[in-house]
mmCIF file of C-alpha atoms and ligand atoms in Angstrom:
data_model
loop_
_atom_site.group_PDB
_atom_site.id
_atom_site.type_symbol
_atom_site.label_atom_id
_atom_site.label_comp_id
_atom_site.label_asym_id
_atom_site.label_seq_id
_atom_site.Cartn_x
_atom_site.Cartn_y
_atom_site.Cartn_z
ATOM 1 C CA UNK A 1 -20.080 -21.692 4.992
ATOM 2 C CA UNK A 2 -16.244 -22.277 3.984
ATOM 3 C CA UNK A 3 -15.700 -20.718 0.436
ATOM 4 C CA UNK A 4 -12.216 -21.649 -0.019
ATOM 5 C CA UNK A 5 -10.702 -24.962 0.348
ATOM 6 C CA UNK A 6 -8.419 -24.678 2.473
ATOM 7 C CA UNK A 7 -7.723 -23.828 6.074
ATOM 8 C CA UNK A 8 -8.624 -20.972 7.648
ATOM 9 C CA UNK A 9 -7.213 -17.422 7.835
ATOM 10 C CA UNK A 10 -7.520 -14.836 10.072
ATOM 11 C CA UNK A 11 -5.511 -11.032 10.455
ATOM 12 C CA UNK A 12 -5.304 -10.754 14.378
ATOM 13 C CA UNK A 13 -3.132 -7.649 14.609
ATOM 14 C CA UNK A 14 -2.216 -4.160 12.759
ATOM 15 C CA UNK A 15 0.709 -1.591 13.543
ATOM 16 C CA UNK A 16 1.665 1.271 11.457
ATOM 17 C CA UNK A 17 4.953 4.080 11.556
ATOM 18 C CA UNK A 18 5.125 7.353 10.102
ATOM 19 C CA UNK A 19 8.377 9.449 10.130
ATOM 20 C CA UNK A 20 8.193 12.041 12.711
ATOM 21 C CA UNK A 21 8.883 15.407 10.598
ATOM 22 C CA UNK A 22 5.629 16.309 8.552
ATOM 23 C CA UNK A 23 5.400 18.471 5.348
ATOM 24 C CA UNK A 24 2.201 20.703 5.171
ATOM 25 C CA UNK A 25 1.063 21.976 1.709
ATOM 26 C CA UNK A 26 2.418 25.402 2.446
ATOM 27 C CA UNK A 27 6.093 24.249 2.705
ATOM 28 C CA UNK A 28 5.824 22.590 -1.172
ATOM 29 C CA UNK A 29 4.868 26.230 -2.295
ATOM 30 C CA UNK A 30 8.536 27.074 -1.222
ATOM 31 C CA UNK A 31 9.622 24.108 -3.709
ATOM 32 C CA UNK A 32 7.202 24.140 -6.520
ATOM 33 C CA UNK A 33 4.317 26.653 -8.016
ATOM 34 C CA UNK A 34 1.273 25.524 -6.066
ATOM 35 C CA UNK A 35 -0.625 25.825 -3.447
ATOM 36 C CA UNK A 36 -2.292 24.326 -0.075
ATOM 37 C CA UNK A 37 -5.747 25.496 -2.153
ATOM 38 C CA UNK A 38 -4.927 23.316 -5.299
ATOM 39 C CA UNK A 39 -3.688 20.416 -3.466
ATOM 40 C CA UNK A 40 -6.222 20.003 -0.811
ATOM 41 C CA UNK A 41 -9.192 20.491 -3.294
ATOM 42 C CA UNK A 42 -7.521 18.136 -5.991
ATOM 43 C CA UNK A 43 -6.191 15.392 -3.810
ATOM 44 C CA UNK A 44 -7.770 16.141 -0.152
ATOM 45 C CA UNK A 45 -3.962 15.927 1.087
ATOM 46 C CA UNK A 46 -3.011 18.927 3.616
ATOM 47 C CA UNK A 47 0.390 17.291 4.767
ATOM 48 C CA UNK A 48 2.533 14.011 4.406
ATOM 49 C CA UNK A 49 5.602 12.824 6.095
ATOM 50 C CA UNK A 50 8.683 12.639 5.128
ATOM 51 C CA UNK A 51 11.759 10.245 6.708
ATOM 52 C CA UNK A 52 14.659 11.879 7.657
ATOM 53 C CA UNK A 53 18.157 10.793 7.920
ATOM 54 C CA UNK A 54 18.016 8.816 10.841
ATOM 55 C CA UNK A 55 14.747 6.550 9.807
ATOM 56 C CA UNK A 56 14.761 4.318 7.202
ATOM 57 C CA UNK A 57 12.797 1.372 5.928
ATOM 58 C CA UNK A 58 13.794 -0.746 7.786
ATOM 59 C CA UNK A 59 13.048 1.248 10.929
ATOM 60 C CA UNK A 60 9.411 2.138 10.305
ATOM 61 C CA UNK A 61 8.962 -1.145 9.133
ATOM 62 C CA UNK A 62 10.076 -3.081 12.443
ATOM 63 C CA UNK A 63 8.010 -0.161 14.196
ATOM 64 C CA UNK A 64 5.290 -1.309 12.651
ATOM 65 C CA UNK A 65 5.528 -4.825 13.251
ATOM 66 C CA UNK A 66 6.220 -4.990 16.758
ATOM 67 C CA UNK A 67 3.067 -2.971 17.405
ATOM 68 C CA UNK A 68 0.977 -5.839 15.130
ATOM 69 C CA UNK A 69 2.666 -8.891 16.568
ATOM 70 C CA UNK A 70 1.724 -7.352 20.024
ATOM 71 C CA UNK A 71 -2.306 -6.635 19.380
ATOM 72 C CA UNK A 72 -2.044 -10.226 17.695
ATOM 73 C CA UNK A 73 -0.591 -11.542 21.344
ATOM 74 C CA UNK A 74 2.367 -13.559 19.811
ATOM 75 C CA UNK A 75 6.054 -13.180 19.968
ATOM 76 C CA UNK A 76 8.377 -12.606 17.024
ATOM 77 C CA UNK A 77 9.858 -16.239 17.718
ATOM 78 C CA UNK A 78 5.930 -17.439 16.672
ATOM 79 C CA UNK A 79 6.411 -16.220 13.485
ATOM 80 C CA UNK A 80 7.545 -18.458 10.124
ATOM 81 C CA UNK A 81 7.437 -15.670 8.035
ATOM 82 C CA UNK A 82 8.143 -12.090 6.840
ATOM 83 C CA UNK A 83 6.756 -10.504 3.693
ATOM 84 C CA UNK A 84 8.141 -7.226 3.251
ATOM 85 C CA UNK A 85 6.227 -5.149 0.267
ATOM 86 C CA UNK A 86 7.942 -2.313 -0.775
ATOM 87 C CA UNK A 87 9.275 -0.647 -3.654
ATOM 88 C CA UNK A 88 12.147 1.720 -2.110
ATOM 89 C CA UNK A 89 13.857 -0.777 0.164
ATOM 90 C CA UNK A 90 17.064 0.115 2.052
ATOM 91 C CA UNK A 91 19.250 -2.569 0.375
ATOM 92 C CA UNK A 92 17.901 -3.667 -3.556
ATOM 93 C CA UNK A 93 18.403 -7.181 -2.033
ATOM 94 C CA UNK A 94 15.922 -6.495 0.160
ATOM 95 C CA UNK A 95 15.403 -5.669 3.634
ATOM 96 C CA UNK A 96 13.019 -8.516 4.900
ATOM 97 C CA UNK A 97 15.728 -10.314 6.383
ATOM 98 C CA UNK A 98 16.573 -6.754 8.206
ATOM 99 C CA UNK A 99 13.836 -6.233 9.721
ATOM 100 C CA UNK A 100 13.662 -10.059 11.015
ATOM 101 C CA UNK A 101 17.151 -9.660 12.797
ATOM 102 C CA UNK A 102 15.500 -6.299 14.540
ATOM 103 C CA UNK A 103 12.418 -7.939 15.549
ATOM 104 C CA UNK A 104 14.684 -11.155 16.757
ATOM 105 C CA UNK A 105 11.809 -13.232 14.409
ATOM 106 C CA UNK A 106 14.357 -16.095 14.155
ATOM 107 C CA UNK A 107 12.491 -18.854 12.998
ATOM 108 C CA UNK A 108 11.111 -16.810 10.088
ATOM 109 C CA UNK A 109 12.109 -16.707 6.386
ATOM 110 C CA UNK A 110 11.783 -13.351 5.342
ATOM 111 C CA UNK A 111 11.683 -11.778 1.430
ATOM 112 C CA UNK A 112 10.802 -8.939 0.009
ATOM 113 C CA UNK A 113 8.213 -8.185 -3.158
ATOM 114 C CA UNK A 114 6.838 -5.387 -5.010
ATOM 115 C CA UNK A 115 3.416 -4.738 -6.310
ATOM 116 C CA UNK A 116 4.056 -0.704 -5.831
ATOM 117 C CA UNK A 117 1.139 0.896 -4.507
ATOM 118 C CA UNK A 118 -0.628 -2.734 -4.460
ATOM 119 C CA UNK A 119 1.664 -4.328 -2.483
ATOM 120 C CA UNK A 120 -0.468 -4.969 0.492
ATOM 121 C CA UNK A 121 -3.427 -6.227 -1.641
ATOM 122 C CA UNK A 122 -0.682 -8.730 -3.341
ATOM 123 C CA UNK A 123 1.364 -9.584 -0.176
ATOM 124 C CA UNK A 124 -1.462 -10.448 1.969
ATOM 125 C CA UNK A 125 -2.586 -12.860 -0.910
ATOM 126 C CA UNK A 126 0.713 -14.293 -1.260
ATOM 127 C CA UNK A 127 0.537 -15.063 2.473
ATOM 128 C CA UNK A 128 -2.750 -16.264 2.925
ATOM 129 C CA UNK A 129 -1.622 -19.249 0.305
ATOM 130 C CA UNK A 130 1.239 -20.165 2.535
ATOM 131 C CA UNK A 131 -1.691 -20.493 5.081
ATOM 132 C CA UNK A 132 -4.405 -22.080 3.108
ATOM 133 C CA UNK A 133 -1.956 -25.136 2.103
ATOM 134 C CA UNK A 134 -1.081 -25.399 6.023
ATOM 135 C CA UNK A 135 2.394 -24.674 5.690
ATOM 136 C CA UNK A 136 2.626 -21.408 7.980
ATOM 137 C CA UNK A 137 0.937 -20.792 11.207
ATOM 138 C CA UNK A 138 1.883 -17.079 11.906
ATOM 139 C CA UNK A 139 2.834 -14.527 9.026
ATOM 140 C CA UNK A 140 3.997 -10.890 9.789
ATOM 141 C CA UNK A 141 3.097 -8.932 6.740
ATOM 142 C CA UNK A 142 4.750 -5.275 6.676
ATOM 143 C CA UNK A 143 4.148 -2.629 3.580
ATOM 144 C CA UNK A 144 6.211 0.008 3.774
ATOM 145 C CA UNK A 145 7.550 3.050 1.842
ATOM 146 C CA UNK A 146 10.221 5.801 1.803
ATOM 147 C CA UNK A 147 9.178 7.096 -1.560
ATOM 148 C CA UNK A 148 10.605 11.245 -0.316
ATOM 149 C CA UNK A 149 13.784 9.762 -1.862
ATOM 150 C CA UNK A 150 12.770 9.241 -5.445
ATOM 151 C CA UNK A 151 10.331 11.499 -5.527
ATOM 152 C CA UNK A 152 11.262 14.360 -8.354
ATOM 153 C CA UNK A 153 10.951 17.357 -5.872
ATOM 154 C CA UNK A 154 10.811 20.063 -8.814
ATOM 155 C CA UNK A 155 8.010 18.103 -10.455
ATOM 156 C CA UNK A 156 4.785 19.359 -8.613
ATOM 157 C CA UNK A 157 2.672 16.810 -10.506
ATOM 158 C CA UNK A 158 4.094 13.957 -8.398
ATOM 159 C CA UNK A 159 5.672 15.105 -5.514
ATOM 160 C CA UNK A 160 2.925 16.852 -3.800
ATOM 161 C CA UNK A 161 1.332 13.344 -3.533
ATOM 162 C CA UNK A 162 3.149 11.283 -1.649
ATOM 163 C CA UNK A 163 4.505 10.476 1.854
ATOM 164 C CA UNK A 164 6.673 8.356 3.853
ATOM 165 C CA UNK A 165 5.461 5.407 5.683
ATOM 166 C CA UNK A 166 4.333 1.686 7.076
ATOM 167 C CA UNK A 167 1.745 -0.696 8.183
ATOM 168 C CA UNK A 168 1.296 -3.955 9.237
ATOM 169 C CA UNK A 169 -0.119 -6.728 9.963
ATOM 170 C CA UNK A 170 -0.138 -10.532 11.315
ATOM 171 C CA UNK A 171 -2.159 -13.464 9.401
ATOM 172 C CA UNK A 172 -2.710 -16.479 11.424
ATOM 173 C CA UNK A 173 -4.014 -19.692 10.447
ATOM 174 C CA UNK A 174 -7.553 -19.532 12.425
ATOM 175 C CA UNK A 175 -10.044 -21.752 12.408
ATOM 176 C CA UNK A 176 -12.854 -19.606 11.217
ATOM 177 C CA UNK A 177 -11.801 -18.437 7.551
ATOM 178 C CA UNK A 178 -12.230 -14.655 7.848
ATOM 179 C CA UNK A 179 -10.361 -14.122 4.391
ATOM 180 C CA UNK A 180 -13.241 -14.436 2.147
ATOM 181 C CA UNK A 181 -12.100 -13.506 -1.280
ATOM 182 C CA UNK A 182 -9.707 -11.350 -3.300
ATOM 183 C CA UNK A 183 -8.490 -10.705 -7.126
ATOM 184 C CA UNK A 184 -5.399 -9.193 -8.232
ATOM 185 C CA UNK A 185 -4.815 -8.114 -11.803
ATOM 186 C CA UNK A 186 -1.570 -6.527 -13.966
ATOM 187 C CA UNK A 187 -1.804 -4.778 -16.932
ATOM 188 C CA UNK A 188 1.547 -4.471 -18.644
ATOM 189 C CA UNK A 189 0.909 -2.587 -21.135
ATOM 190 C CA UNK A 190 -0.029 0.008 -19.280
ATOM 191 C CA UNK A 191 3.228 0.336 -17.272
ATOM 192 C CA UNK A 192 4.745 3.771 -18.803
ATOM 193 C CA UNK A 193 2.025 5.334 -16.521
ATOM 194 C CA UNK A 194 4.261 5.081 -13.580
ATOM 195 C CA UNK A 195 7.995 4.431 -13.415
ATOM 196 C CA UNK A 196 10.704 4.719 -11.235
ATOM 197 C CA UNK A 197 13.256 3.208 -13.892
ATOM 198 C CA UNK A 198 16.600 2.191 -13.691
ATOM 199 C CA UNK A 199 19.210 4.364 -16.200
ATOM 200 C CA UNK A 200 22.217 2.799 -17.264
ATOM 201 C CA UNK A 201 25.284 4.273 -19.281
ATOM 202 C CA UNK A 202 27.163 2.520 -21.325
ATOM 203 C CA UNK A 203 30.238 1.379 -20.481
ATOM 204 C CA UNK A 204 32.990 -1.258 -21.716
ATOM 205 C CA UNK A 205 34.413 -3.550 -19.653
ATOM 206 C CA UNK A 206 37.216 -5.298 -22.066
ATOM 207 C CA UNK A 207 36.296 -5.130 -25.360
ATOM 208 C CA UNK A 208 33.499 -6.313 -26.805
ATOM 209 C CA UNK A 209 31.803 -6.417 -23.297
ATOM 210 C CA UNK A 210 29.414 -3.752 -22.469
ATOM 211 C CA UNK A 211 27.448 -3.326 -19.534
ATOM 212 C CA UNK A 212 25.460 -0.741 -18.190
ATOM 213 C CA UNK A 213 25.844 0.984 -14.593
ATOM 214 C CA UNK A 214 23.553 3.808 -13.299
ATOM 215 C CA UNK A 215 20.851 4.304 -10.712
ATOM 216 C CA UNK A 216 17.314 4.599 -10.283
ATOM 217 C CA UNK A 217 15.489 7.962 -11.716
ATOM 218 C CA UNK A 218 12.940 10.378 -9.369
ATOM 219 C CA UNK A 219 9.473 8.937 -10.630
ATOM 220 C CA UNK A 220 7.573 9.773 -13.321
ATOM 221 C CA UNK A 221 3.224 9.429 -13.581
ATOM 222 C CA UNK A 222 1.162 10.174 -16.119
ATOM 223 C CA UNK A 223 -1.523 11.286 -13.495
ATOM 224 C CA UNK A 224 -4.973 11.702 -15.565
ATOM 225 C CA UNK A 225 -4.264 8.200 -17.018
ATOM 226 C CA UNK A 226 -3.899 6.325 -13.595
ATOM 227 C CA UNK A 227 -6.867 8.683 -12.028
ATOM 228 C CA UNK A 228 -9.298 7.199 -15.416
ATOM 229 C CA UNK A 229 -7.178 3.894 -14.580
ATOM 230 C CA UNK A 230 -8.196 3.305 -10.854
ATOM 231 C CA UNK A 231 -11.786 5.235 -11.021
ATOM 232 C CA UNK A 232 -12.466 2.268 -13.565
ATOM 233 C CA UNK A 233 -10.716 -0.658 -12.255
ATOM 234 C CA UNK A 234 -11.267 -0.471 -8.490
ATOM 235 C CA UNK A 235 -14.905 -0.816 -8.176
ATOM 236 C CA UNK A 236 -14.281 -3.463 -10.948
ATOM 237 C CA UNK A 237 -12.082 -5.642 -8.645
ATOM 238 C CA UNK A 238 -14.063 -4.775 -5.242
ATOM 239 C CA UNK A 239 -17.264 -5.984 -7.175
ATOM 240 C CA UNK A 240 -15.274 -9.212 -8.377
ATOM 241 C CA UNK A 241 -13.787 -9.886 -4.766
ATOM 242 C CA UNK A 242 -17.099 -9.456 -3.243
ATOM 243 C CA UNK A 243 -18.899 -11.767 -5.660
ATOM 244 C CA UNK A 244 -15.820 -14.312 -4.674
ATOM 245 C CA UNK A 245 -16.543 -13.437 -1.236
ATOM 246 C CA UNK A 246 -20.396 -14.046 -1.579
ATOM 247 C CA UNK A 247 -20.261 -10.845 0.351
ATOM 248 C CA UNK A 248 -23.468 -8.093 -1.508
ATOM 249 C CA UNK A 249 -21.967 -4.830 -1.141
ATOM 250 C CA UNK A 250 -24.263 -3.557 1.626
ATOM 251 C CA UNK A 251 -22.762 -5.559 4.196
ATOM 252 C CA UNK A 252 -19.268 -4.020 3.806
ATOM 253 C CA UNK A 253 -18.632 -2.593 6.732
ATOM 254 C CA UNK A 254 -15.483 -0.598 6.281
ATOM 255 C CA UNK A 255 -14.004 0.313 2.639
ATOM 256 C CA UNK A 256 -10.391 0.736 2.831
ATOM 257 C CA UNK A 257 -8.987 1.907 -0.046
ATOM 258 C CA UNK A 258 -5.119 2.907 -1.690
ATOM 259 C CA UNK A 259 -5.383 6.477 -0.084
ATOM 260 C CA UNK A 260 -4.621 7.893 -3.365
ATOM 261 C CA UNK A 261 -6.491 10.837 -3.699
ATOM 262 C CA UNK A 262 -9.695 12.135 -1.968
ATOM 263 C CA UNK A 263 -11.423 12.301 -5.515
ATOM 264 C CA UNK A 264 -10.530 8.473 -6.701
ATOM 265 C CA UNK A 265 -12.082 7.787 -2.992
ATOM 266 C CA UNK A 266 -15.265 9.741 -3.482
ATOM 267 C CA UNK A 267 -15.582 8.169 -7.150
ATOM 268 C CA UNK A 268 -15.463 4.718 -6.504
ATOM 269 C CA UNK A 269 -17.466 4.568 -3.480
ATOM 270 C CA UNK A 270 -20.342 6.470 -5.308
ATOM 271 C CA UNK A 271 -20.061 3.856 -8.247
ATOM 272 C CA UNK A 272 -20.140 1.193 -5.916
ATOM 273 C CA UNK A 273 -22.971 2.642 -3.359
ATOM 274 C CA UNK A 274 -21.032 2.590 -0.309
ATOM 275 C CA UNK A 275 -22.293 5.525 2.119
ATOM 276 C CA UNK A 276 -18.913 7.915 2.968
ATOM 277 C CA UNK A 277 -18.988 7.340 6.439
ATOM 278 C CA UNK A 278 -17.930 3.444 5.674
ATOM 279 C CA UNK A 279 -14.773 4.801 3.239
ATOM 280 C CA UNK A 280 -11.793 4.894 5.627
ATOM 281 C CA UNK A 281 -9.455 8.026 4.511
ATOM 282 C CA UNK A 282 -6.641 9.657 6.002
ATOM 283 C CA UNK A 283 -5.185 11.465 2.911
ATOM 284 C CA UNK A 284 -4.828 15.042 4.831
ATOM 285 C CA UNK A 285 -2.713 13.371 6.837
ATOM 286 C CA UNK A 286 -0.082 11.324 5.240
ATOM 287 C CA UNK A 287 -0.973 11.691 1.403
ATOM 288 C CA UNK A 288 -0.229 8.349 -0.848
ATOM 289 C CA UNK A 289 2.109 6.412 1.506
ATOM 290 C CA UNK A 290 2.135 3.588 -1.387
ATOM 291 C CA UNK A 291 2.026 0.130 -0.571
ATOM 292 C CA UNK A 292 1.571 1.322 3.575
ATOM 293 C CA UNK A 293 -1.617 3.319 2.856
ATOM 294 C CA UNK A 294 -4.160 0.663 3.343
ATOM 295 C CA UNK A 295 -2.314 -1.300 6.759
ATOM 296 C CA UNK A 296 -1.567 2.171 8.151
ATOM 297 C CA UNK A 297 -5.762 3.351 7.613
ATOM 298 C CA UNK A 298 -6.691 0.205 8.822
ATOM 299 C CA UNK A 299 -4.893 0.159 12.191
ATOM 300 C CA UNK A 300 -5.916 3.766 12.482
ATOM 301 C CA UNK A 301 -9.299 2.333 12.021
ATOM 302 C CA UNK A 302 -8.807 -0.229 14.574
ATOM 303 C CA UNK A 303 -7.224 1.406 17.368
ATOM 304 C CA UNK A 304 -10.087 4.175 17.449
ATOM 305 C CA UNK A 305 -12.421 1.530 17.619
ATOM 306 C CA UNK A 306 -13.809 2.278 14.421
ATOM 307 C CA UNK A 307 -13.107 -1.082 13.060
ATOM 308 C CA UNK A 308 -14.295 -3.908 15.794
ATOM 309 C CA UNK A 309 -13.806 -7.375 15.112
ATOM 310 C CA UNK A 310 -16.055 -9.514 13.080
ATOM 311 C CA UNK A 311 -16.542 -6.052 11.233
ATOM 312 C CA UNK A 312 -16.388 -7.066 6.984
ATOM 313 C CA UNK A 313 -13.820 -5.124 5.549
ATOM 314 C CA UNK A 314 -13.543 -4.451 2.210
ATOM 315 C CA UNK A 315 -9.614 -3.384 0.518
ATOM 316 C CA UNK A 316 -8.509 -2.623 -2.404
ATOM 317 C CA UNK A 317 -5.828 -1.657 -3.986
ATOM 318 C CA UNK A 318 -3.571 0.050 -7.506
ATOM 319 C CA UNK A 319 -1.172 1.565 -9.345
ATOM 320 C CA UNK A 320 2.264 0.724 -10.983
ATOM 321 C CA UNK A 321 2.608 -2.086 -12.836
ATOM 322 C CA UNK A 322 -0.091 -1.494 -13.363
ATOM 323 C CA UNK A 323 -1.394 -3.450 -11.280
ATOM 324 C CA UNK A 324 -5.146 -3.135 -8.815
ATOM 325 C CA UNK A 325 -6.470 -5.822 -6.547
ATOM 326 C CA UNK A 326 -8.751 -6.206 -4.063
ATOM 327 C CA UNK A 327 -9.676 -8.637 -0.784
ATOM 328 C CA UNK A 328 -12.338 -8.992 1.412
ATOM 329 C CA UNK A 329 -11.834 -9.831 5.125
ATOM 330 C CA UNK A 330 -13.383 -10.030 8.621
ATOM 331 C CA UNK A 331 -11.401 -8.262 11.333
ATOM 332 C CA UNK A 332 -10.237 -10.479 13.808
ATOM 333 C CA UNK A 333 -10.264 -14.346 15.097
HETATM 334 O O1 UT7 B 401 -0.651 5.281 -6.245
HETATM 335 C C1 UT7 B 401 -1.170 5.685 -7.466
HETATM 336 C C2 UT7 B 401 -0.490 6.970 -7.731
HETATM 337 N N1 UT7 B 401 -1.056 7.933 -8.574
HETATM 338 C C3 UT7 B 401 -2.309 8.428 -8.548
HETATM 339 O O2 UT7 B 401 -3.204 7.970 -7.907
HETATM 340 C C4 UT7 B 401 -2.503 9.636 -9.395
HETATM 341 C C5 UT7 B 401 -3.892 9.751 -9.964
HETATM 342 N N2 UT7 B 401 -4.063 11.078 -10.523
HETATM 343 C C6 UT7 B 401 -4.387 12.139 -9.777
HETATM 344 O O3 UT7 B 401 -4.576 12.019 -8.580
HETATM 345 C C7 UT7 B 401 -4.579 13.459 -10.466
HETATM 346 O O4 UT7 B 401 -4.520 13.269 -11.857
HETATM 347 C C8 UT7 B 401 -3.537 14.528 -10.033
HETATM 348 C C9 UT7 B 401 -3.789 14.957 -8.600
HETATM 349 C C10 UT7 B 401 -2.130 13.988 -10.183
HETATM 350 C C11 UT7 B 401 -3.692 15.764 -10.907
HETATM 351 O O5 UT7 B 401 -5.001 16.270 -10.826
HETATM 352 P P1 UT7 B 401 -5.805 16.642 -12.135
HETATM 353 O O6 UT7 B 401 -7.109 17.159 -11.692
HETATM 354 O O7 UT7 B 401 -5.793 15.434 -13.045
HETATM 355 O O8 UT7 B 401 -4.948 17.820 -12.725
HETATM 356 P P2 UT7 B 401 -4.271 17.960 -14.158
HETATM 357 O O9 UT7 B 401 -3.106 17.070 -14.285
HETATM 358 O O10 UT7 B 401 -5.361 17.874 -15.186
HETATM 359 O O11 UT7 B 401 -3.772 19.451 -14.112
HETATM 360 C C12 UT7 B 401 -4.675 20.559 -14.112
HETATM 361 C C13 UT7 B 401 -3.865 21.821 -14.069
HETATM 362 C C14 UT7 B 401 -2.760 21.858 -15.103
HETATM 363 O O12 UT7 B 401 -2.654 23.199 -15.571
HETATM 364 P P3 UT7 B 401 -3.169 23.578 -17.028
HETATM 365 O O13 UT7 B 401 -2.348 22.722 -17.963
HETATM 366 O O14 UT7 B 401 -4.618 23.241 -17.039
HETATM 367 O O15 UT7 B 401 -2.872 25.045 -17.106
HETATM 368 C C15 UT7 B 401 -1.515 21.526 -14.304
HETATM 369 O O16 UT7 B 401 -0.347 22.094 -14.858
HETATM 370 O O17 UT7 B 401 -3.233 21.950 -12.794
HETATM 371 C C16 UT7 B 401 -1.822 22.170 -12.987
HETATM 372 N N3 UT7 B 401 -1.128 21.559 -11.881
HETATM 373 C C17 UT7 B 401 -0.902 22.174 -10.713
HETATM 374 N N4 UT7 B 401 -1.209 23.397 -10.275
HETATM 375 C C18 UT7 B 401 -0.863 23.725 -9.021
HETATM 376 C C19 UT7 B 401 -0.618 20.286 -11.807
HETATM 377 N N5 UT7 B 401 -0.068 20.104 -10.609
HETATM 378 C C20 UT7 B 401 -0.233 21.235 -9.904
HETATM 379 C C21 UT7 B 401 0.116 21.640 -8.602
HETATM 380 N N6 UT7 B 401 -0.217 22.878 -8.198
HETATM 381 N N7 UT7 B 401 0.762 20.823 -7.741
#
């Protein structure tokens, strides 16, 4: 049965990029006081990457897509658009349209948009309308981030988690729907919990006109408050998106979750009954690549054959904003 009513959606393809130079736990004790022994048993990460000087963005990102416009058999000329979700993009006006030019994608429009570390929950809903209402045939969708460079690398609350990366994927209209259902949420008044704010000093143009000029800070996280945050909210959401779906939990195949932290994994797959082996993690590896986390573990997933198509997946997911979301898919046509 159709839930939605609309046409049909389908994700056909996945690619992800990491930087080539990785950062085990042992190098961070030579930064900060810690050690491979706290961060492995309080986050499950054992390394991450980081991008040097010669990758950016915009090169991961491209990296990505080619590899998910190829399993999804198209071309880059088949595609009508680019959502880029990121929150450290090369250029603040975004590098969408950068990323088009390199894949040669020229019928596409291309934009960026940022949900943080639920930007591939929220850009993969804001494609799948461009779908639904029949405007777009083929969407590239790349999440991607280079967070290493506003990381605050004497803070070892934050910058043992993270890494540099990005996934992808291609949505075409299909159609079967395989996109069965999805909620996204923001909470506001919540966002102190993690920033990566602009600062701005004064300054006087003529006078009686001030302005202020400045740059982004590292990031800052009030880390027990998300961890309370997304044990609560995520199984929330997945249980929300699966009643959309008309999907009962038992028939998830896969749960792919923002690879956070090993312990926010664990947590909401025991609140939601889903046996380990189904929750998709590869947090020793890369740690939280942000918004690339859940299309880089799901074409993992998919090019080990772990995922097959027709498989139900089950995403989700959080962070600044805050914001937390969820979407429920089968693999494939
Ligand atoms: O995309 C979303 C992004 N954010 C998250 O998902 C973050 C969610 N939060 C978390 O994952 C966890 O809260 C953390 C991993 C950040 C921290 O784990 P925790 O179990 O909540 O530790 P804590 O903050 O309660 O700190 C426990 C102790 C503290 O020492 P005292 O005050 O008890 O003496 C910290 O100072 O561990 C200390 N500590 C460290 N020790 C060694 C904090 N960071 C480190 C460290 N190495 N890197």
């Amino acid at each position: 049965m159709m839930k939605s009513s609309g046409l049909g959606i389908a994700i056909t393809g996945s690619g992800s990029a990491v930087p080539e130079t990785a950062f085990d736990n042992q190098g961070l004790t030579q930064l900060v006081e810690t050690s491979d022994e706290w961060i492995a048993t309080r986050t499950g990460i054992k390394e991450r990457r980081v991008a040097g000087i010669n990758e950016s963005l915009t090169s991961l990102g491209t990296q990505a897509a080619k590899e998910a416009i190829a399993m999804a058999e198209i071309t880059a000329a088949d595609i009508d658009l680019i959502i880029l979700t990121t929150s450290t993009p090369d250029d603040l006006f975004g590098s969408a349209a950068r990323i088009q030019a390199e894949l040669g994608a020229t019928k596409a429009a291309a934009f960026d948009m940022t949900a943080a570390c639920s930007g591939f929950i929220f850009g993969l809903v804001t494609a799948s309308q461009f779908i639904r209402t029949g405007v777009y045939q083929n969407i590239l969708l790349v999440s991607a981030d280079i967070l290493s460079r506003w990381v605050d690398w004497s803070d070892r609350r934050t910058c043992i988690l993270f890494g540099d990366g990005a996934g992808a994927v291609v949505l075409q209209a299909n159609q079967s729907d395989r996109l069965l259902g999805f909620e996204i949420r923001s909470d506001g008044t919540q966002n102190d919990c993690l920033n990566l704010p602009f600062q701005g000093e004064p300054q006087t143009l003529i006078p009686g006109v001030e302005i202020s000029q400045g740059t982004y800070r590292p990031m800052t996280m009030k880390g027990q408050e998300v961890y309370r945050f997304a044990v609560q909210k995520v199984p929330e959401v997945i249980e929300k998106a699966l009643h959309r779906a008309e999907v009962a939990v038992d028939k998830i195949d896969w749960l792919v979750m923002h690879q956070a932290n090993q312990r926010i994994l664990d947590a909401v797959a025991q609140r939601l009954k889903v046996a380990p082996e189904k929750v998709i993690s590869n947090l020793a590896k890369y740690g939280n690549t942000s918004a690339a986390s859940i299309p880089i573990a799901i074409d993992e997933a998919v090019r080990a054959g772990k995922i097959q198509p027709g498989d139900t997946i089950a995403t989700a997911g959080f962070g600044a904003g805050l914001s937390w979301g969820a979407a429920i898919f089968q693999w494939g046509r």
